[in-house]
Short mmCIF file of C-alpha atoms and ligand atoms in Angstrom, two decimals:
data_model
loop_
_atom_site.label_atom_id
_atom_site.label_comp_id
_atom_site.label_asym_id
_atom_site.label_seq_id
_atom_site.Cartn_x
_atom_site.Cartn_y
_atom_site.Cartn_z
CA UNK C 30 129.68 112.93 105.79
CA UNK C 31 131.91 112.42 102.69
CA UNK C 32 134.94 111.63 104.85
CA UNK C 33 132.98 109.34 106.90
CA UNK C 34 131.70 107.48 103.65
CA UNK C 35 135.11 107.52 102.24
CA UNK C 36 136.48 105.87 105.46
CA UNK C 37 133.72 103.24 105.31
CA UNK C 38 134.05 102.44 101.63
CA UNK C 39 137.90 101.80 102.41
CA UNK C 40 137.36 99.40 104.73
CA UNK C 41 136.78 100.84 108.21
CA UNK C 42 133.72 99.61 110.18
CA UNK C 43 130.67 101.87 110.10
CA UNK C 44 130.93 102.61 113.72
CA UNK C 45 134.66 103.17 113.60
CA UNK C 46 134.47 105.25 110.48
CA UNK C 47 132.05 107.62 112.25
CA UNK C 48 134.19 107.92 115.50
CA UNK C 49 137.29 108.51 113.37
CA UNK C 50 135.63 111.16 111.50
CA UNK C 51 134.13 112.90 114.47
CA UNK C 52 137.45 113.01 116.09
CA UNK C 53 139.09 114.16 112.89
CA UNK C 54 137.06 117.25 113.09
CA UNK C 55 137.57 117.62 116.85
CA UNK C 56 134.11 116.41 118.09
CA UNK C 57 133.14 113.22 120.03
CA UNK C 58 130.72 110.41 120.10
CA UNK C 59 127.58 112.50 119.74
CA UNK C 60 128.73 113.87 116.24
CA UNK C 61 129.60 110.24 115.25
CA UNK C 62 126.15 109.11 116.02
CA UNK C 63 124.79 112.17 114.00
CA UNK C 64 126.99 111.38 110.99
CA UNK C 65 125.71 107.92 110.84
CA UNK C 66 122.07 109.21 110.95
CA UNK C 67 122.43 111.76 108.35
CA UNK C 68 124.52 109.28 106.17
CA UNK C 69 121.80 106.59 106.54
CA UNK C 70 119.10 109.09 105.58
CA UNK C 71 121.41 110.23 102.55
CA UNK C 72 121.73 106.80 101.14
CA UNK C 73 118.14 106.13 101.47
CA UNK C 74 117.29 109.37 99.61
CA UNK C 75 120.00 111.51 97.85
CA UNK C 76 117.84 114.49 98.39
CA UNK C 77 117.97 114.36 102.21
CA UNK C 78 120.97 116.36 103.27
CA UNK C 79 121.27 118.19 106.56
CA UNK C 80 120.93 121.79 105.70
CA UNK C 81 123.73 124.24 107.08
CA UNK C 82 122.35 127.66 108.19
CA UNK C 83 124.26 130.53 110.03
CA UNK C 84 127.41 129.27 109.23
CA UNK C 85 127.55 125.74 110.77
CA UNK C 86 124.54 124.79 113.02
CA UNK C 87 122.63 122.23 111.48
CA UNK C 88 119.02 122.57 111.14
CA UNK C 89 116.62 120.01 111.38
CA UNK C 90 114.74 118.28 108.76
CA UNK C 91 112.06 120.22 107.16
CA UNK C 92 109.23 118.25 108.99
CA UNK C 93 110.30 120.34 112.20
CA UNK C 94 108.76 123.43 110.43
CA UNK C 95 105.80 123.77 112.60
CA UNK C 96 103.59 125.37 109.99
CA UNK C 97 104.51 123.00 107.44
CA UNK C 98 104.07 120.04 109.80
CA UNK C 99 100.59 121.25 110.63
CA UNK C 100 99.59 121.87 107.19
CA UNK C 101 100.55 118.31 106.10
CA UNK C 102 98.70 117.19 109.15
CA UNK C 103 95.78 118.79 108.24
CA UNK C 104 95.73 117.54 104.92
CA UNK C 105 96.62 114.04 106.03
CA UNK C 106 93.73 114.05 108.24
CA UNK C 107 91.46 115.38 105.53
CA UNK C 108 92.30 112.12 103.81
CA UNK C 109 90.58 110.13 106.17
CA UNK C 110 91.82 106.93 107.90
CA UNK C 111 93.87 105.48 105.27
CA UNK C 112 96.66 107.79 104.49
CA UNK C 113 99.96 106.93 102.69
CA UNK C 114 103.30 108.50 102.30
CA UNK C 115 102.68 109.12 98.75
CA UNK C 116 99.81 111.61 99.73
CA UNK C 117 102.67 113.73 101.12
CA UNK C 118 104.57 113.73 97.92
CA UNK C 119 101.38 114.52 95.90
CA UNK C 120 100.53 117.17 98.31
CA UNK C 121 103.94 118.96 98.40
CA UNK C 122 104.00 118.65 94.60
CA UNK C 123 101.07 121.14 94.30
CA UNK C 124 102.41 124.31 92.82
CA UNK C 125 101.11 126.68 95.40
CA UNK C 126 102.52 124.59 98.20
CA UNK C 127 105.81 123.95 96.72
CA UNK C 128 106.21 127.60 96.22
CA UNK C 129 105.14 128.68 99.78
CA UNK C 130 107.88 126.39 101.29
CA UNK C 131 110.41 126.74 98.60
CA UNK C 132 110.38 123.12 97.65
CA UNK C 133 112.59 122.73 94.24
CA UNK C 134 112.13 119.06 94.02
CA UNK C 135 109.56 116.29 94.83
CA UNK C 136 110.73 114.62 98.08
CA UNK C 137 111.35 110.91 97.73
CA UNK C 138 109.34 108.18 99.32
CA UNK C 139 111.85 107.33 101.98
CA UNK C 140 111.74 111.17 103.14
CA UNK C 141 107.85 111.01 103.05
CA UNK C 142 107.62 108.04 105.22
CA UNK C 143 110.03 109.76 107.79
CA UNK C 144 107.70 112.78 107.44
CA UNK C 145 104.63 110.46 108.18
CA UNK C 146 106.16 109.58 111.32
CA UNK C 147 107.37 113.20 112.03
CA UNK C 148 103.45 114.01 111.70
CA UNK C 149 102.76 111.43 114.33
CA UNK C 150 101.82 108.61 111.93
CA UNK C 151 102.88 105.08 113.03
CA UNK C 152 102.37 101.91 111.11
CA UNK C 153 100.59 99.93 113.61
CA UNK C 154 97.53 97.89 114.11
CA UNK C 155 94.46 99.74 115.01
CA UNK C 156 93.82 99.78 118.81
CA UNK C 157 92.25 97.24 120.55
CA UNK C 158 94.21 94.34 118.70
CA UNK C 159 91.88 94.41 115.90
CA UNK C 160 92.80 95.64 112.39
CA UNK C 161 89.74 97.48 110.92
CA UNK C 162 90.99 97.88 107.40
CA UNK C 163 87.46 97.60 105.80
CA UNK C 164 89.11 97.82 102.27
CA UNK C 165 89.34 94.09 102.01
CA UNK C 166 86.03 93.24 103.29
CA UNK C 167 84.06 90.92 101.19
CA UNK C 168 80.99 93.33 100.85
CA UNK C 169 83.10 96.39 100.29
CA UNK C 170 85.07 94.45 97.66
CA UNK C 171 81.96 93.05 96.05
CA UNK C 172 80.33 96.67 95.96
CA UNK C 173 83.39 97.99 94.22
CA UNK C 174 83.59 95.23 91.84
CA UNK C 175 80.19 95.09 90.80
CA UNK C 176 78.68 98.45 91.44
CA UNK C 177 80.99 101.27 92.00
CA UNK C 178 83.55 100.57 89.45
CA UNK C 179 81.43 99.80 86.52
CA UNK C 180 79.19 102.83 87.36
CA UNK C 181 82.28 104.99 87.25
CA UNK C 182 84.12 103.71 84.13
CA UNK C 183 80.70 103.81 82.47
CA UNK C 184 80.53 107.48 83.01
CA UNK C 185 84.12 108.38 82.54
CA UNK C 186 84.22 108.62 78.87
CA UNK C 187 81.66 111.58 78.93
CA UNK C 188 83.65 113.42 81.75
CA UNK C 189 85.49 116.45 81.24
CA UNK C 190 89.38 115.77 81.35
CA UNK C 191 91.98 118.49 82.09
CA UNK C 192 95.63 118.70 81.56
CA UNK C 193 98.20 121.33 82.65
CA UNK C 194 100.09 122.46 79.61
CA UNK C 195 102.68 124.86 80.18
CA UNK C 196 101.27 125.99 83.49
CA UNK C 197 97.80 126.46 81.70
CA UNK C 198 94.77 124.35 82.12
CA UNK C 199 93.66 122.81 78.93
CA UNK C 200 90.60 120.76 78.20
CA UNK C 201 91.35 117.53 76.72
CA UNK C 202 88.97 116.11 74.07
CA UNK C 203 87.17 113.48 76.13
CA UNK C 204 87.06 109.94 73.98
CA UNK C 205 83.73 109.21 72.52
CA UNK C 206 82.18 112.48 73.80
CA UNK C 207 81.70 114.08 70.53
CA UNK C 208 77.97 114.41 70.10
CA UNK C 209 77.01 113.82 73.72
CA UNK C 210 76.70 116.19 76.73
CA UNK C 211 79.33 116.06 79.34
CA UNK C 212 78.78 114.36 82.61
CA UNK C 213 79.70 116.33 85.65
CA UNK C 214 80.11 114.40 89.02
CA UNK C 215 79.31 116.36 92.00
CA UNK C 216 80.85 115.19 95.36
CA UNK C 217 78.93 115.78 98.61
CA UNK C 218 80.19 115.86 102.11
CA UNK C 219 80.15 117.71 105.41
CA UNK C 220 83.11 119.03 107.33
CA UNK C 221 83.52 120.73 110.83
CA UNK C 222 85.54 123.86 111.48
CA UNK C 223 86.42 124.69 115.03
CA UNK C 224 86.59 128.19 116.51
CA UNK C 225 90.14 127.40 118.22
CA UNK C 226 91.86 125.71 115.38
CA UNK C 227 94.36 128.34 114.08
CA UNK C 228 97.95 128.49 113.30
CA UNK C 229 100.26 128.00 116.12
CA UNK C 230 103.02 130.39 116.75
CA UNK C 231 106.45 128.92 116.18
CA UNK C 232 108.95 130.73 118.79
CA UNK C 233 108.02 132.83 121.62
CA UNK C 234 110.80 134.86 123.12
CA UNK C 235 111.60 134.33 126.56
CA UNK C 236 110.90 137.92 127.43
CA UNK C 237 107.44 137.65 126.03
CA UNK C 238 104.43 137.01 128.25
CA UNK C 239 102.63 134.05 126.57
CA UNK C 240 98.85 135.02 125.78
CA UNK C 241 96.59 132.53 127.39
CA UNK C 242 95.21 130.06 124.82
CA UNK C 243 91.63 128.99 125.00
CA UNK C 244 91.10 125.51 126.26
CA UNK C 245 89.57 122.97 123.75
CA UNK C 246 88.45 123.22 120.25
CA UNK C 247 85.84 125.96 120.94
CA UNK C 248 82.46 125.96 119.36
CA UNK C 249 82.24 124.50 115.87
CA UNK C 250 80.44 125.00 112.52
CA UNK C 251 79.52 122.31 110.08
CA UNK C 252 79.62 122.99 106.60
CA UNK C 253 78.07 120.77 104.00
CA UNK C 254 78.34 121.39 100.22
CA UNK C 255 78.53 119.93 96.76
CA UNK C 256 81.79 120.38 94.78
CA UNK C 257 82.81 119.35 91.20
CA UNK C 258 86.11 119.26 89.37
CA UNK C 259 84.70 121.13 86.54
CA UNK C 260 82.94 123.88 88.24
CA UNK C 261 84.09 124.11 91.69
CA UNK C 262 81.43 124.46 94.56
CA UNK C 263 77.79 124.17 93.23
CA UNK C 264 76.71 127.84 92.67
CA UNK C 265 74.62 129.48 90.05
CA UNK C 266 76.79 130.93 87.34
CA UNK C 267 76.72 134.56 89.06
CA UNK C 268 77.79 132.82 92.16
CA UNK C 269 74.43 134.34 94.20
CA UNK C 270 72.84 131.01 94.55
CA UNK C 271 74.54 128.47 96.71
CA UNK C 272 73.87 125.20 98.23
CA UNK C 273 76.00 125.59 101.06
CA UNK C 274 74.67 124.71 104.27
CA UNK C 275 76.37 125.78 107.57
CA UNK C 276 75.08 124.63 110.93
CA UNK C 277 76.27 124.66 114.42
CA UNK C 278 77.00 120.91 115.38
CA UNK C 279 76.59 119.69 118.51
CA UNK C 280 74.03 122.54 119.98
CA UNK C 281 70.80 121.11 120.74
CA UNK C 282 69.55 118.47 118.12
CA UNK C 283 71.22 119.52 114.93
CA UNK C 284 74.24 117.66 115.68
CA UNK C 285 73.58 115.25 112.85
CA UNK C 286 73.33 115.88 109.31
CA UNK C 287 70.52 113.39 108.96
CA UNK C 288 69.18 111.67 105.86
CA UNK C 289 66.20 113.99 105.36
CA UNK C 290 68.46 116.88 105.30
CA UNK C 291 70.81 115.29 102.95
CA UNK C 292 67.74 114.86 100.74
CA UNK C 293 66.75 118.44 101.11
CA UNK C 294 70.32 119.46 100.19
CA UNK C 295 70.09 117.13 97.13
CA UNK C 296 66.85 119.03 96.10
CA UNK C 297 68.53 122.50 96.38
CA UNK C 298 71.45 121.25 94.32
CA UNK C 299 69.07 119.74 91.65
CA UNK C 300 67.00 123.01 91.52
CA UNK C 301 70.24 125.09 90.72
CA UNK C 302 71.45 122.37 88.21
CA UNK C 303 68.11 122.33 86.43
CA UNK C 304 68.06 125.95 86.32
CA UNK C 305 71.50 126.79 84.85
CA UNK C 306 73.30 123.72 84.00
CA UNK C 307 70.72 121.84 81.66
CA UNK C 308 73.45 121.24 78.99
CA UNK C 309 75.32 118.85 81.08
CA UNK C 310 74.34 115.44 82.75
CA UNK C 311 74.72 115.43 86.44
CA UNK C 312 75.79 112.53 88.85
CA UNK C 313 75.84 112.82 92.53
CA UNK C 314 78.44 110.99 94.50
CA UNK C 315 78.02 110.52 98.27
CA UNK C 316 80.21 109.12 100.85
CA UNK C 317 79.61 105.99 102.58
CA UNK C 318 82.61 106.01 105.09
CA UNK C 319 83.05 104.87 108.69
CA UNK C 320 83.47 108.67 109.45
CA UNK C 321 79.58 108.95 108.63
CA UNK C 322 78.43 105.82 110.22
CA UNK C 323 76.94 108.36 112.68
CA UNK C 324 74.31 108.92 110.05
CA UNK C 325 73.61 105.04 109.99
CA UNK C 326 73.68 105.21 113.94
CA UNK C 327 70.76 107.54 113.76
CA UNK C 328 68.82 106.43 110.73
CA UNK C 329 65.36 105.11 111.15
CA UNK C 330 65.17 101.79 112.74
CA UNK C 331 62.12 100.52 114.49
CA UNK C 332 63.89 98.42 116.89
CA UNK C 333 62.72 99.25 120.63
CA UNK C 334 60.87 102.35 119.74
CA UNK C 335 58.22 103.19 122.19
CA UNK C 336 54.86 103.20 121.12
CA UNK C 337 53.71 106.33 122.94
CA UNK C 338 55.18 109.86 123.13
CA UNK C 339 58.24 109.98 125.22
CA UNK C 340 61.80 111.44 125.81
CA UNK C 341 63.50 108.71 123.65
CA UNK C 342 66.81 108.49 121.59
CA UNK C 343 69.39 105.80 120.90
CA UNK C 344 72.87 105.38 121.97
CA UNK C 345 75.46 106.28 119.56
CA UNK C 346 79.24 106.23 119.93
CA UNK C 347 80.86 109.92 120.30
CA UNK C 348 83.10 110.87 117.36
CA UNK C 349 85.86 113.21 117.40
CA UNK C 350 86.57 115.72 114.64
CA UNK C 351 88.62 113.07 112.77
CA UNK C 352 85.75 110.50 112.57
CA UNK C 353 87.44 108.64 115.33
CA UNK C 354 85.30 106.99 118.05
CA UNK C 355 86.19 108.60 121.35
CA UNK C 356 87.06 106.23 124.32
CA UNK C 357 85.83 106.84 127.76
CA UNK C 358 88.06 106.61 130.96
CA UNK C 359 87.20 102.90 131.07
CA UNK C 360 88.76 102.43 127.75
CA UNK C 361 85.05 101.72 126.32
CA UNK C 362 83.62 103.50 123.53
CA UNK C 363 81.94 106.62 124.86
CA UNK C 364 78.39 106.84 124.07
CA UNK C 365 75.70 109.49 123.88
CA UNK C 366 72.02 109.53 123.31
CA UNK C 367 70.81 110.91 120.00
CA UNK C 368 67.59 111.51 118.27
CA UNK C 369 66.96 109.13 115.42
CA UNK C 370 66.55 110.62 111.92
CA UNK C 371 63.26 111.52 110.65
CA UNK C 372 61.47 109.65 108.42
CA UNK C 373 60.04 110.12 104.84
CA UNK C 374 56.55 109.50 103.71
CA UNK C 375 54.81 110.03 100.54
CA UNK C 376 57.53 112.16 98.98
CA UNK C 377 57.89 114.36 102.06
CA UNK C 378 59.82 114.23 105.24
CA UNK C 379 58.01 113.16 108.42
CA UNK C 380 59.05 114.67 111.71
CA UNK C 381 59.42 111.83 114.36
CA UNK C 382 59.98 114.51 117.30
CA UNK C 383 57.35 117.02 118.31
CA UNK C 384 58.39 120.48 117.05
CA UNK C 385 58.95 123.75 118.93
CA UNK C 386 55.73 125.19 120.34
CA UNK C 387 54.15 121.72 120.82
CA UNK C 388 53.34 120.66 124.66
CA UNK C 389 55.84 117.77 124.10
CA UNK C 390 58.46 119.79 122.13
CA UNK C 391 61.58 117.71 121.54
CA UNK C 392 59.92 114.48 122.71
CA UNK C 393 59.79 111.44 120.29
CA UNK C 394 56.35 110.90 118.79
CA UNK C 395 55.86 107.41 119.46
CA UNK C 396 55.01 104.60 116.76
CA UNK C 397 51.40 104.99 117.22
CA UNK C 398 51.44 108.72 116.26
CA UNK C 399 53.91 108.27 113.59
CA UNK C 400 51.74 105.19 111.99
CA UNK C 401 48.72 107.56 112.49
CA UNK C 402 49.98 110.17 110.42
CA UNK C 403 50.79 107.73 107.69
CA UNK C 404 46.96 106.44 107.67
CA UNK C 405 47.17 103.46 109.75
CA UNK C 406 44.62 102.61 112.35
CA UNK C 407 46.71 101.41 115.30
CA UNK C 408 44.13 101.42 118.00
CA UNK C 409 44.20 97.68 118.82
CA UNK C 410 47.82 97.14 117.76
CA UNK C 411 50.63 96.14 120.28
CA UNK C 412 53.97 97.75 120.10
CA UNK C 413 55.68 94.76 119.27
CA UNK C 414 54.90 90.81 119.30
CA UNK C 415 57.06 88.62 121.17
CA UNK C 416 57.48 86.77 118.08
CA UNK C 417 55.74 88.02 114.92
CA UNK C 418 54.06 85.37 112.83
CA UNK C 419 56.14 84.62 109.62
CA UNK C 420 54.87 86.56 106.75
CA UNK C 421 53.00 88.97 108.93
CA UNK C 422 53.02 92.51 107.84
CA UNK C 423 50.53 94.29 110.18
CA UNK C 424 50.52 92.18 113.32
CA UNK C 425 52.13 94.94 115.44
CA UNK C 426 53.41 98.55 115.19
CA UNK C 427 56.86 97.36 114.91
CA UNK C 428 56.19 95.09 112.08
CA UNK C 429 54.14 97.85 110.14
CA UNK C 430 56.95 100.38 110.56
CA UNK C 431 59.72 97.72 109.70
CA UNK C 432 58.17 97.34 106.34
CA UNK C 433 57.78 101.08 105.63
CA UNK C 434 60.08 102.02 102.61
CA UNK C 435 62.02 104.69 104.43
CA UNK C 436 62.80 101.91 107.31
CA UNK C 437 63.77 99.23 104.58
CA UNK C 438 66.27 101.30 102.77
CA UNK C 439 67.33 104.76 104.01
CA UNK C 440 69.53 105.18 101.09
CA UNK C 441 66.92 104.27 98.49
CA UNK C 442 65.17 107.60 99.43
CA UNK C 443 67.88 109.77 98.34
CA UNK C 444 68.41 107.84 95.23
CA UNK C 445 64.95 107.88 93.97
CA UNK C 446 64.46 111.23 94.92
CA UNK C 447 67.41 112.16 92.72
CA UNK C 448 66.60 109.73 89.77
CA UNK C 449 62.96 110.97 89.58
CA UNK C 450 64.41 114.30 88.31
CA UNK C 451 67.10 112.62 86.24
CA UNK C 452 70.12 112.73 88.45
CA UNK C 453 72.09 109.61 89.05
CA UNK C 454 73.31 108.68 92.57
CA UNK C 455 76.63 106.92 93.16
CA UNK C 456 77.66 105.88 96.83
CA UNK C 457 81.58 105.60 97.25
CA UNK C 458 82.44 102.21 98.49
CA UNK C 459 82.50 102.16 102.41
CA UNK C 460 86.10 102.85 103.99
CA UNK C 461 87.06 104.65 100.86
CA UNK C 462 86.54 108.16 101.95
CA UNK C 463 89.84 109.15 100.24
CA UNK C 464 88.17 108.88 96.87
CA UNK C 465 85.97 111.91 97.67
CA UNK C 466 87.97 114.75 96.49
CA UNK C 467 85.85 117.24 98.32
CA UNK C 468 88.08 116.21 101.26
CA UNK C 469 90.93 118.04 99.52
CA UNK C 470 88.66 121.12 98.94
CA UNK C 471 87.96 121.06 102.81
CA UNK C 472 91.58 120.77 103.41
CA UNK C 473 92.53 123.77 101.25
CA UNK C 474 89.83 125.89 103.09
CA UNK C 475 91.06 124.79 106.56
CA UNK C 476 94.45 125.84 105.67
CA UNK C 477 93.32 129.24 105.02
CA UNK C 478 90.97 129.22 107.88
CA UNK C 479 93.80 128.58 110.31
CA UNK C 480 95.52 131.71 109.21
CA UNK C 481 92.85 133.91 110.51
CA UNK C 482 92.87 135.36 114.06
CA UNK C 483 91.41 133.25 116.50
CA UNK C 484 88.11 134.12 117.88
CA UNK C 485 85.45 132.46 120.11
CA UNK C 486 82.63 134.55 118.94
CA UNK C 487 80.24 132.60 116.80
CA UNK C 488 79.54 135.38 114.37
CA UNK C 489 83.44 135.60 113.76
CA UNK C 490 83.62 131.83 113.27
CA UNK C 491 81.09 131.79 110.79
CA UNK C 492 82.52 134.88 108.80
CA UNK C 493 85.87 133.06 108.79
CA UNK C 494 84.60 129.83 107.52
CA UNK C 495 82.63 131.49 104.76
CA UNK C 496 85.74 133.43 103.68
CA UNK C 497 88.04 130.48 103.95
CA UNK C 498 85.66 128.38 101.83
CA UNK C 499 84.92 131.19 99.43
CA UNK C 500 88.64 131.90 98.81
CA UNK C 501 89.01 128.25 98.07
CA UNK C 502 87.97 126.44 95.36
CA UNK C 503 87.61 128.40 92.15
CA UNK C 504 87.40 126.91 88.76
CA UNK C 505 90.94 126.57 87.95
CA UNK C 506 91.83 125.00 91.19
CA UNK C 507 88.74 122.54 90.76
CA UNK C 508 90.18 121.83 87.30
CA UNK C 509 93.60 121.24 89.07
CA UNK C 510 91.93 118.96 91.19
CA UNK C 511 90.31 117.09 88.38
CA UNK C 512 93.58 116.78 86.63
CA UNK C 513 94.95 115.15 89.98
CA UNK C 514 91.76 113.00 90.16
CA UNK C 515 92.12 111.59 86.75
CA UNK C 516 95.74 112.16 85.86
CA UNK C 517 97.11 110.82 89.10
CA UNK C 518 94.39 108.06 89.36
CA UNK C 519 93.03 108.67 92.60
CA UNK C 520 91.56 105.19 92.62
CA UNK C 521 93.94 103.24 94.72
CA UNK C 522 96.11 101.05 92.36
CA UNK C 523 94.93 97.94 94.06
CA UNK C 524 91.36 98.56 93.04
CA UNK C 525 92.42 99.14 89.46
CA UNK C 526 94.43 96.07 89.60
CA UNK C 527 91.47 94.20 90.69
CA UNK C 528 89.17 95.97 88.05
CA UNK C 529 91.66 94.82 85.56
CA UNK C 530 91.60 91.06 86.68
CA UNK C 531 87.99 91.29 86.78
CA UNK C 532 87.80 92.40 83.10
CA UNK C 533 84.72 94.60 83.80
CA UNK C 534 83.10 95.81 80.58
ZN1 LIG W 123 54.16 91.58 115.20
#
């Protein structure tokens, strides 16, 4: 490369210089191409030199290290739909990662970008010719500007701040927090673990009989939890009481973490926080990302509900593990039937499907039964008017349900349930799942999980998931994540700029 670059600088053309260099050391065209490639990479990034191993054999770039690659991929996927090359730099900059892969220096942005493509990412329009970056959508921007960012900045002065000084985590003095209690933000989300997701073997010797690998992802286990940057997973101080929920997704009807389950989950969290963490003020942060549209798909809506009891659900798209919509063989969105989420009435959940043991177990109760349970007399009511009179509220079953609080705004129930007990709720802006740092916690646990021996047994799956999650986030790591969160300003710079422009007080 040195010879080649000298030749080029001294006036030879790029191609000729490479050819002459190759000839000079007794090689041909192939090497001249290589030399040009290496040199281009080197010019873009002075850290990017081909590594010599075993006396002369050039090794490939580090991204061909399968473990590193799959670890990066897991991490990038955990960030959701909008990943950037900078995420690779941040990730490899973490002390534990840098140590494991013996990385001495941060990689450059140019290298990170090549690694992104090594991980299979391409800068491209979303399939179907439509660019679906919701970041710029008017309603999303408005939400950020007028609700999310002001709410966050109002809380921020009272949040804990952490710094790493000489490898030690040190609490920074929060500005203006002298006499007030701290605010702890708890991020909520779910994630799915798959039985057959494990670290791939790198090399198999020719004489070795390959072990048959099970096909598909195997059974899966969904975990839902709350995490804060200050305390880690939401637990009692002795770690015996936990809010973690594990459930088998896709089996029978618990495929969705529905709204009333989230409310029950929040109630469990509030109970622990009230008992042990009264000295802090607590705020819950919930996701509002496209990967969670499945909840909205199934959330209560009176449209086309049958009046009587019958087998009934709604069409929802099929989502894969990464939150992408699955397409059928015809190229269209694959749809499946799903039960709608249950309702909420007078402060408690209302089942919309008959429970086990009932003669119609599993069937939809029907609007008439649902309204009767809510104290309405529906004897002479139609299911739905052809055209409801304007202003009418009780003309038909559909209209009455339409005006029920849980049908008007599903999110409101969660919010009011929490605020009634003194807990604030903030929703992340839609399409901004990267702001939810619980994603990094899932990613960390999944890295550990993938190192365990693979098993198709549900019991092993569950045991491994628990082990991985528990070995994950302790206080120090949580604080490190916090440092990352505040220190590196995880809020996308574009939003911060917008915020500065808007001069939010
Ligand atoms: Zn009507």
